[in-house]
Amino acid sequence: MARGVFFNIPYHGHTNATFPVVRELVDRGEDITYYLTETFRPQVERAGARFQGYRSLLETELTAGTVGFLPARLPAESRAVIPQVLESVRALKPDYVVYEGACMWGSFVANLLGLPGISLRTTLVLGPHLAASRAFMQERMARFAPLLEQASKDVASLLSDFGLPPKSLWEMMGHVAPLNLVCVPRAFQPGGETFDARHVFVGPSIRARGDVGDFPLSRLEGGPVLYISLGTLFNAWPEFYRMCFAAFGGTPWRVVLATGNAVNVAELGPVPDNFIVRPSVPQLEVLERASVFVTHGGANSLMESFAYGVPVVVLPQMAEQPINAARSEELGLGLAL
């Protein structure tokens, strides 16, 4: 039996695909400890891992409704988290470390302790050798130039303080571990054929989460099901939800609309009888019954939709989602708006 530790940032889009991997490792007899914020304790423990908490600047900002540009926030997050976890990990004496691709401090801890590091990427791999990635990075660099300039200084300071070799912010973001597990199929990854053997494209990482709760799945019987969700970060768009009411209210569709926590459903107006509106829904169970998914195009949501054979209509909201949307349309898996 080997001992492993998982590190991640406290965003659902970066954690959901890791829990099936944790569950599988635990079922095979591995001893797994997962470092996350208290919000995620139930998911970690359902996956069978030992929970270890830390306090996160990213989660504090998210709770306050001020989601920043993630690459620019990672150096400060790393400086805040590393002192909280370093000695705890050292005491565990793990055989390996698994960190989600955006969890910069995970690679720091692995390097500082001389541990084998595995990157588990829940989204597309963005690299400078890919045209779509270059365009994406250039646009972000222009839009967030002051933030990125400061973040680059923060990365240099952080590396220097811990005695690690100098790297740029983008080198840290594009870090390639000896083993990189990518939770999309190689065929979906732009330029998938150009990645070497260090990248293993494992495809959708899915396992029932056991979080159906009181959701009325029986109401989805007897007609086509339309599922609409803009994800967990950028979903404060009441005008869009009212558009959905106008477009699909009173139709044969059984419509499941997930609004997130930023919108007061009572302020959206009368909810059509054929709608189920909730802040969050059991996505896998809904997709199992769905005919179409209107989605923000996060990688997890797309992979889960495709795994259930559900075509998508993608309205990208942030980050690499425009690339995901374009790729979905290119491959005939849905439409990009």
JSON list of C-alpha atoms in Angstrom, two decimals, residues 155-156 159-160 163-168 171-172:
[
{"chain": "A", "resi": 155, "resn": "VAL", "atom": "CA", "xyz": [6.39, 34.32, -8.49]},
{"chain": "A", "resi": 156, "resn": "ALA", "atom": "CA", "xyz": [10.03, 35.41, -8.66]},
{"chain": "A", "resi": 159, "resn": "LEU", "atom": "CA", "xyz": [10.79, 30.99, -5.81]},
{"chain": "A", "resi": 160, "resn": "SER", "atom": "CA", "xyz": [13.69, 32.96, -4.39]},
{"chain": "A", "resi": 163, "resn": "GLY", "atom": "CA", "xyz": [15.43, 28.50, -2.84]},
{"chain": "A", "resi": 164, "resn": "LEU", "atom": "CA", "xyz": [13.92, 27.17, -6.06]},
{"chain": "A", "resi": 165, "resn": "PRO", "atom": "CA", "xyz": [15.21, 27.91, -9.59]},
{"chain": "A", "resi": 166, "resn": "PRO", "atom": "CA", "xyz": [13.76, 31.02, -11.25]},
{"chain": "A", "resi": 167, "resn": "LYS", "atom": "CA", "xyz": [10.79, 30.59, -13.61]},
{"chain": "A", "resi": 168, "resn": "SER", "atom": "CA", "xyz": [8.31, 32.96, -15.18]},
{"chain": "A", "resi": 171, "resn": "GLU", "atom": "CA", "xyz": [6.40, 28.68, -17.09]},
{"chain": "A", "resi": 172, "resn": "MET", "atom": "CA", "xyz": [4.83, 27.89, -13.73]}
]
